[in-house]
GROMACS .gro file of C-alpha atoms in nm:
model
  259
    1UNK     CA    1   0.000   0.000   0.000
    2UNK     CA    2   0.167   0.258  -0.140
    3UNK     CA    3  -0.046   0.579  -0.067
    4UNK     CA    4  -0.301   0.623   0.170
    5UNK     CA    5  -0.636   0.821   0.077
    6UNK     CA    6  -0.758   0.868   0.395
    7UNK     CA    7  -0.510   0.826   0.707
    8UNK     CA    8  -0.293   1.118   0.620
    9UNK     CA    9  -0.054   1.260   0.892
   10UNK     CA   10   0.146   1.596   0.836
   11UNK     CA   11   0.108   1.984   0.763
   12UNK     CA   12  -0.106   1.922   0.478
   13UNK     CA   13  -0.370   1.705   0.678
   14UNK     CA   14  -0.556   1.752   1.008
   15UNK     CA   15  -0.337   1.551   1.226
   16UNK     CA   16   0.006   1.643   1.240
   17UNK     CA   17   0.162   1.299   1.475
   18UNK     CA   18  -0.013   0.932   1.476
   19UNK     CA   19  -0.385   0.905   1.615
   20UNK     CA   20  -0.629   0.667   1.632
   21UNK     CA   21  -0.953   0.755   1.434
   22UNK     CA   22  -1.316   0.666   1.605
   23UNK     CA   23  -1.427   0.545   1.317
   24UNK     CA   24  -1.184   0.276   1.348
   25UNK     CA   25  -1.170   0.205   1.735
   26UNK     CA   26  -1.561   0.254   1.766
   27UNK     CA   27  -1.610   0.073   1.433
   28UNK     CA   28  -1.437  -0.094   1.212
   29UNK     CA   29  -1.165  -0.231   1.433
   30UNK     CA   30  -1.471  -0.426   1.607
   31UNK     CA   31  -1.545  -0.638   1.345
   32UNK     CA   32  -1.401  -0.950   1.542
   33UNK     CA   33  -1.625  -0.943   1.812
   34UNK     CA   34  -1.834  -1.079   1.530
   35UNK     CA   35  -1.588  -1.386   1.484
   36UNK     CA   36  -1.598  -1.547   1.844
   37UNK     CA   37  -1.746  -1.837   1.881
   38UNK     CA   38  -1.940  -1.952   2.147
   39UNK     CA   39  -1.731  -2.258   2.273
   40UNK     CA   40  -1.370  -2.337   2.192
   41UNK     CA   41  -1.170  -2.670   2.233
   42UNK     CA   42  -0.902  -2.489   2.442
   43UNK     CA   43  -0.710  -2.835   2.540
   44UNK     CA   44  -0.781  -3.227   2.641
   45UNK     CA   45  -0.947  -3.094   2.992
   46UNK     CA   46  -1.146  -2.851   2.813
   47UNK     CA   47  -1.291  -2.990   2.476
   48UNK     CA   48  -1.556  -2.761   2.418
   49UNK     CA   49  -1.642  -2.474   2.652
   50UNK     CA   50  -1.726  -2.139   2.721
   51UNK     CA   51  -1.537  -1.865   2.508
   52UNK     CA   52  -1.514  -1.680   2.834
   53UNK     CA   53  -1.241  -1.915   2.974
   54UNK     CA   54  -1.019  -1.798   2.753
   55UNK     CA   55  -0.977  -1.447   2.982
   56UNK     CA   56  -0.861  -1.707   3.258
   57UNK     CA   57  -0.614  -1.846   3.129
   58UNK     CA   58  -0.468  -1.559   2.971
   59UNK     CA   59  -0.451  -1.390   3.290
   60UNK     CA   60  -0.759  -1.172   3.274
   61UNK     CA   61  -0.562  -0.840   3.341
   62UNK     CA   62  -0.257  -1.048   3.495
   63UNK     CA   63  -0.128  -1.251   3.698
   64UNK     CA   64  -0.035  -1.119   4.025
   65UNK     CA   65   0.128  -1.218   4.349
   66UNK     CA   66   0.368  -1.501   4.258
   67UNK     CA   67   0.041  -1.715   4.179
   68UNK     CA   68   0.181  -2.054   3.973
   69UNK     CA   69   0.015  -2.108   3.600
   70UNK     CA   70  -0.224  -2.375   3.638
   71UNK     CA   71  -0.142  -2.684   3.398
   72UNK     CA   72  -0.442  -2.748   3.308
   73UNK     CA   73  -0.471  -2.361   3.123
   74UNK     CA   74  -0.168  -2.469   2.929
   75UNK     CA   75  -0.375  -2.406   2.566
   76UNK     CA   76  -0.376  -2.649   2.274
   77UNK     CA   77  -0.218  -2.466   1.967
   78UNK     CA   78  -0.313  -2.725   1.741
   79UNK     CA   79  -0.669  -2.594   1.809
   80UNK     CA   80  -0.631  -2.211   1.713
   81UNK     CA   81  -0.367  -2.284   1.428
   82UNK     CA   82  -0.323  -2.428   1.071
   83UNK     CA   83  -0.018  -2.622   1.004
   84UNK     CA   84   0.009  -2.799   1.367
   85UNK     CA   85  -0.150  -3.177   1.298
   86UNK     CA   86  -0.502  -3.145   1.364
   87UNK     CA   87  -0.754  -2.941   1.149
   88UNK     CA   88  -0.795  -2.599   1.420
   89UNK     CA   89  -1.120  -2.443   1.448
   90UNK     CA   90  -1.237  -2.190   1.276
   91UNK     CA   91  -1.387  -1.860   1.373
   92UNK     CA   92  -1.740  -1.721   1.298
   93UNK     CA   93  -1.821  -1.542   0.989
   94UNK     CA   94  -1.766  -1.166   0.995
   95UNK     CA   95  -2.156  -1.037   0.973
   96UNK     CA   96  -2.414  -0.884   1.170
   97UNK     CA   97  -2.467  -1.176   1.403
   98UNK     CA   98  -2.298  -1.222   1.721
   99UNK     CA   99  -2.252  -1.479   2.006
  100UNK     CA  100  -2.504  -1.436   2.331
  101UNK     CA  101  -2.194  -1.475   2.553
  102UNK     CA  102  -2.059  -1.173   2.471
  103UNK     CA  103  -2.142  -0.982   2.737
  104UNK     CA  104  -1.959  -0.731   2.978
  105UNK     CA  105  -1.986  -0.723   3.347
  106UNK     CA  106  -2.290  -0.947   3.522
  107UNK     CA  107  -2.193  -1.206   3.763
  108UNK     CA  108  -2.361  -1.514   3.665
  109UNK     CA  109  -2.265  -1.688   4.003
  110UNK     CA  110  -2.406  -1.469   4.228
  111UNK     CA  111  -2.750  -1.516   4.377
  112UNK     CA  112  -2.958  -1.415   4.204
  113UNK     CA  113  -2.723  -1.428   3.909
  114UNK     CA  114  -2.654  -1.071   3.759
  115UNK     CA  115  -2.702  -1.041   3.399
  116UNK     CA  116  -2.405  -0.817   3.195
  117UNK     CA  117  -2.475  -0.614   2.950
  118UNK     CA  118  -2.461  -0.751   2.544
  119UNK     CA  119  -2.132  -0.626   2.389
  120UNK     CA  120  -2.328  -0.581   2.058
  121UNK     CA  121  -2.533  -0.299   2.255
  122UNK     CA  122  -2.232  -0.157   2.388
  123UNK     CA  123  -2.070  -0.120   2.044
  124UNK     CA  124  -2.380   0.063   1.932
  125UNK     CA  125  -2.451   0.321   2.197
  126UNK     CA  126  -2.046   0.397   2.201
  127UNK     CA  127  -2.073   0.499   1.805
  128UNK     CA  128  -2.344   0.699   1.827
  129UNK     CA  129  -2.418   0.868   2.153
  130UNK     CA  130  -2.085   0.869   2.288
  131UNK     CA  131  -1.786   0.892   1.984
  132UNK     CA  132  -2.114   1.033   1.764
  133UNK     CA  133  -1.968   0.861   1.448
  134UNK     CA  134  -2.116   0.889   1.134
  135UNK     CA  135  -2.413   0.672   0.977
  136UNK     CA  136  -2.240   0.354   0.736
  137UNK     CA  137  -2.426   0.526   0.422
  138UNK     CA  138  -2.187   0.870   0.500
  139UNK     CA  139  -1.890   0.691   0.567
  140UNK     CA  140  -1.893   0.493   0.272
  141UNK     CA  141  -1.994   0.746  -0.002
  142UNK     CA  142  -1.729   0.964   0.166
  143UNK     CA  143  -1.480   0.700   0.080
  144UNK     CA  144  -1.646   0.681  -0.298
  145UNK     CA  145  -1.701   0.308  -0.199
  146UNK     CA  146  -2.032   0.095  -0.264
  147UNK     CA  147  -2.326   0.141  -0.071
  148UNK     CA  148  -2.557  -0.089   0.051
  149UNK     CA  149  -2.917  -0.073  -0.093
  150UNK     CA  150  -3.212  -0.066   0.205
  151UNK     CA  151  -3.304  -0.414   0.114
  152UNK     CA  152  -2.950  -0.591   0.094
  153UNK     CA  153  -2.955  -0.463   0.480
  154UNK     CA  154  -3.267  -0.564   0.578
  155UNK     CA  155  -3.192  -0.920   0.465
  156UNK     CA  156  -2.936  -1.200   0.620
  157UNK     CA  157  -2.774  -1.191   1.015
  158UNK     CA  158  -2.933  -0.926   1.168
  159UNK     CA  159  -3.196  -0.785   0.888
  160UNK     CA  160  -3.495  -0.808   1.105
  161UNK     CA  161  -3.339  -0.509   1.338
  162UNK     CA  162  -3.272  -0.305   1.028
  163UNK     CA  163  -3.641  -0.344   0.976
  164UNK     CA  164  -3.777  -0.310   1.288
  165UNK     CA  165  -3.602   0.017   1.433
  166UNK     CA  166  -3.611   0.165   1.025
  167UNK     CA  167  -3.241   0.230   1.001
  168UNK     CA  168  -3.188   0.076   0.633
  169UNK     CA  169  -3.062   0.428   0.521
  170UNK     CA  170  -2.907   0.591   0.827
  171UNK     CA  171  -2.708   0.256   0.920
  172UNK     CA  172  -2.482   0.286   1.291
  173UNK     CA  173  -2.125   0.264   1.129
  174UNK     CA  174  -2.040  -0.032   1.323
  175UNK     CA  175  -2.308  -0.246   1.208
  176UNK     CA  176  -2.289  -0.115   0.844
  177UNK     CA  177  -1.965  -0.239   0.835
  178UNK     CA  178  -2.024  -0.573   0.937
  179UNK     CA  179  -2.338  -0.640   0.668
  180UNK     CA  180  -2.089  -0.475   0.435
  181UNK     CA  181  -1.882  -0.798   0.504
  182UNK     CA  182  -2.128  -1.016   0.503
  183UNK     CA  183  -2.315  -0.899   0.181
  184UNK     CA  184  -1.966  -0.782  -0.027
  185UNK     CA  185  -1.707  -1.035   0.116
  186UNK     CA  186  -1.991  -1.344   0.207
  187UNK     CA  187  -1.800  -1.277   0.544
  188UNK     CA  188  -1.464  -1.387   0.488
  189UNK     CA  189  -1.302  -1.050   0.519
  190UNK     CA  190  -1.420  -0.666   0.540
  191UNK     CA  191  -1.581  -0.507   0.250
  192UNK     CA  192  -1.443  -0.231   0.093
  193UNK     CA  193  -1.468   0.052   0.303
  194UNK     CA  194  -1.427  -0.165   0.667
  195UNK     CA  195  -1.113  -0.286   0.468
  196UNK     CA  196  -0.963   0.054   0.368
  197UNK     CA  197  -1.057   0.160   0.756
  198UNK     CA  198  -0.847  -0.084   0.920
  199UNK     CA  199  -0.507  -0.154   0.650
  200UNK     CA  200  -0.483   0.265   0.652
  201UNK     CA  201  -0.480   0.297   0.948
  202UNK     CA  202  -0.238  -0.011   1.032
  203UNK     CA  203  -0.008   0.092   0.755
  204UNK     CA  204  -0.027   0.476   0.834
  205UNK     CA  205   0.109   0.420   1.203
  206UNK     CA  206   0.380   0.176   1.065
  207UNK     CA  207   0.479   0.451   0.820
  208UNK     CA  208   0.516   0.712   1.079
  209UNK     CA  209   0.668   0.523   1.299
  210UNK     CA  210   1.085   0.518   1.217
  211UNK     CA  211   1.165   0.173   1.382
  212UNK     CA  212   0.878   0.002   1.196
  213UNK     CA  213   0.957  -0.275   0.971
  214UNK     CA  214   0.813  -0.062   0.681
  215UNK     CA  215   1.074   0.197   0.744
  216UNK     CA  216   1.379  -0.040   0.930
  217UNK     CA  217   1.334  -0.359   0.747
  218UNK     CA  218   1.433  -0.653   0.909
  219UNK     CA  219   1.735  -0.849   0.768
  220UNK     CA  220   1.707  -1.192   0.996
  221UNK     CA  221   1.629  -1.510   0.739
  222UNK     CA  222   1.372  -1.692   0.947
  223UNK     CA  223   1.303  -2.039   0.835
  224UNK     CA  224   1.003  -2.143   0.629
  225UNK     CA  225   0.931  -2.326   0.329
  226UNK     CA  226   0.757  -2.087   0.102
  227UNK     CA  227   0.926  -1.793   0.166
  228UNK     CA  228   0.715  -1.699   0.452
  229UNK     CA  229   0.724  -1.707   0.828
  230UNK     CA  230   0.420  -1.813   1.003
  231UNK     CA  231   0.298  -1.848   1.372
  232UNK     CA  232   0.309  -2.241   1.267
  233UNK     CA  233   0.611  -2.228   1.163
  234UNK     CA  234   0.737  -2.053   1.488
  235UNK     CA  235   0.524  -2.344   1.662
  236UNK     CA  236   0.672  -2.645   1.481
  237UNK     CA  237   1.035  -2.413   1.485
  238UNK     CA  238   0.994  -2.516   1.879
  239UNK     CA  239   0.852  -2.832   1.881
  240UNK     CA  240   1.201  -2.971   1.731
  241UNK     CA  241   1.400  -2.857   1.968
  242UNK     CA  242   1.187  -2.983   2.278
  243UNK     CA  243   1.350  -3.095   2.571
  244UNK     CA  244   1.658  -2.866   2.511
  245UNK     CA  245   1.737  -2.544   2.640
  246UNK     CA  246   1.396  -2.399   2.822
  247UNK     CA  247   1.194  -2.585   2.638
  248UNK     CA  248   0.980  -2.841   2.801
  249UNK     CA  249   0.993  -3.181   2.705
  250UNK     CA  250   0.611  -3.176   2.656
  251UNK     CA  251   0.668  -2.921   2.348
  252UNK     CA  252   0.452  -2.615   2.316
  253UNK     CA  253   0.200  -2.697   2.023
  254UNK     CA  254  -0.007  -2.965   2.261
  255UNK     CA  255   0.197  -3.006   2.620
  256UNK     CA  256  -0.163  -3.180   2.763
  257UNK     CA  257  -0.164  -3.427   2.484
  258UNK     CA  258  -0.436  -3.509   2.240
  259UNK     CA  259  -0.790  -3.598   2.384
   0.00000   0.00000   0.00000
């Protein structure tokens, strides 16, 4: 990406040092949340549970006070990877659908169990009332990209809303962008303008930033087979050289061991 249209730093634009735009933080970026599954096979002990347990065992903010990693957290990368032996699982398509364990806060323990609040709703009132981001329609014919007719939004994940609150022309950003996906990209990737949101803004910060790889290439050969250096192949990198150095014996793709 040689030029950038829209992230433009310098006396000529209206930022003059790196900054993150709401319409990617409040938006676009958020396209994942659309991605997470409900249950993941995490390892042997856990074969298929809640997403939520994955905030455990990555610390959930940290691990404090000299507390020892549980074994039983120690993840399956086989799972969450290609290239590691087993076929890993795959995420959710990126559209206006979402899982119903996404929430934030609640404590579904206590008595009477306290319901959070859905993430999806979250997203919505933070582009609108809060960050007050543009509708989709705006966004998109600002970027002279493709709009989305009333009826392609009112139809698939999430097409009953459009209908029944009447926002099929004056679409929150957020969700725009994910039936923008789902209609343009049949929710492989981002359509076109979720798509130039997200790489601009990526490649603009690594461009104005002087010890990123864009402008202080690496020159370490890492070893691959096509020519490219993957998490796998960082994963199966380690797994030959288990039991030496700091390595456990166990490996690091599977240490639990298959089901």
């Amino acid at each position: 990406m040689e030029k950038l249209y829209f992230y433009k730093i310098g006396p000529c634009a209206l930022a003059t040092q790196a900054f993150i735009p709401l319409e990617f933080s409040g938006a676009a970026y958020r396209f994942g949340h659309s991605m997470v599954r409900s249950q993941y096979r995490f390892n042997r002990v856990f074969p298929a549970d809640d997403f939520r347990l994955a905030f455990t065992f990555t610390g959930d903010g940290g691990f404090r006070g000299g507390l020892r990693y549980p074994t039983n957290w120690l993840l399956d990368g086989s799972a969450f990877f290609p290239g590691l032996g087993v076929e890993p699982q795959m995420a959710n398509a990126i559209d206006a659908s979402m899982s119903d364990q996404l929430m934030i806060g609640g404590d579904p323990a206590a008595t009477p169990p306290v319901k959070g609040v859905a993430l999806a709703r979250l997203n919505l009132l933070r582009g609108s009332p809060h960050y007050k981001l543009p509708i989709g329609q705006a966004v998109a014919a600002r970027m002279s990209k493709p709009l989305l007719t009333k009826t392609q939004l009112e139809s698939g994940t999430g097409g009953a809303v459009v209908k029944k609150f009447n926002i099929g022309r004056h679409t929150p950003l957020w969700f725009y962008l994910l039936k923008e996906a789902e209609i343009k990209a049949g929710g492989e990737h981002l359509g076109p303008a979720g798509a130039a949101i997200v790489a601009e803004v990526f490649v603009g910060l690594l461009k104005d930033d002087p010890e990123s790889l864009l402008n202080n290439p690496p020159t370490t050969v890492l070893p691959s087979i096509d020519g490219k250096f993957k998490i796998n192949d960082l994963f199966n990198f380690v797994e030959k050289h288990k039991g030496q150095s700091n390595i456990p014996a166990a490996g690091v793709i599977n240490p639990l061991g298959l089901p």
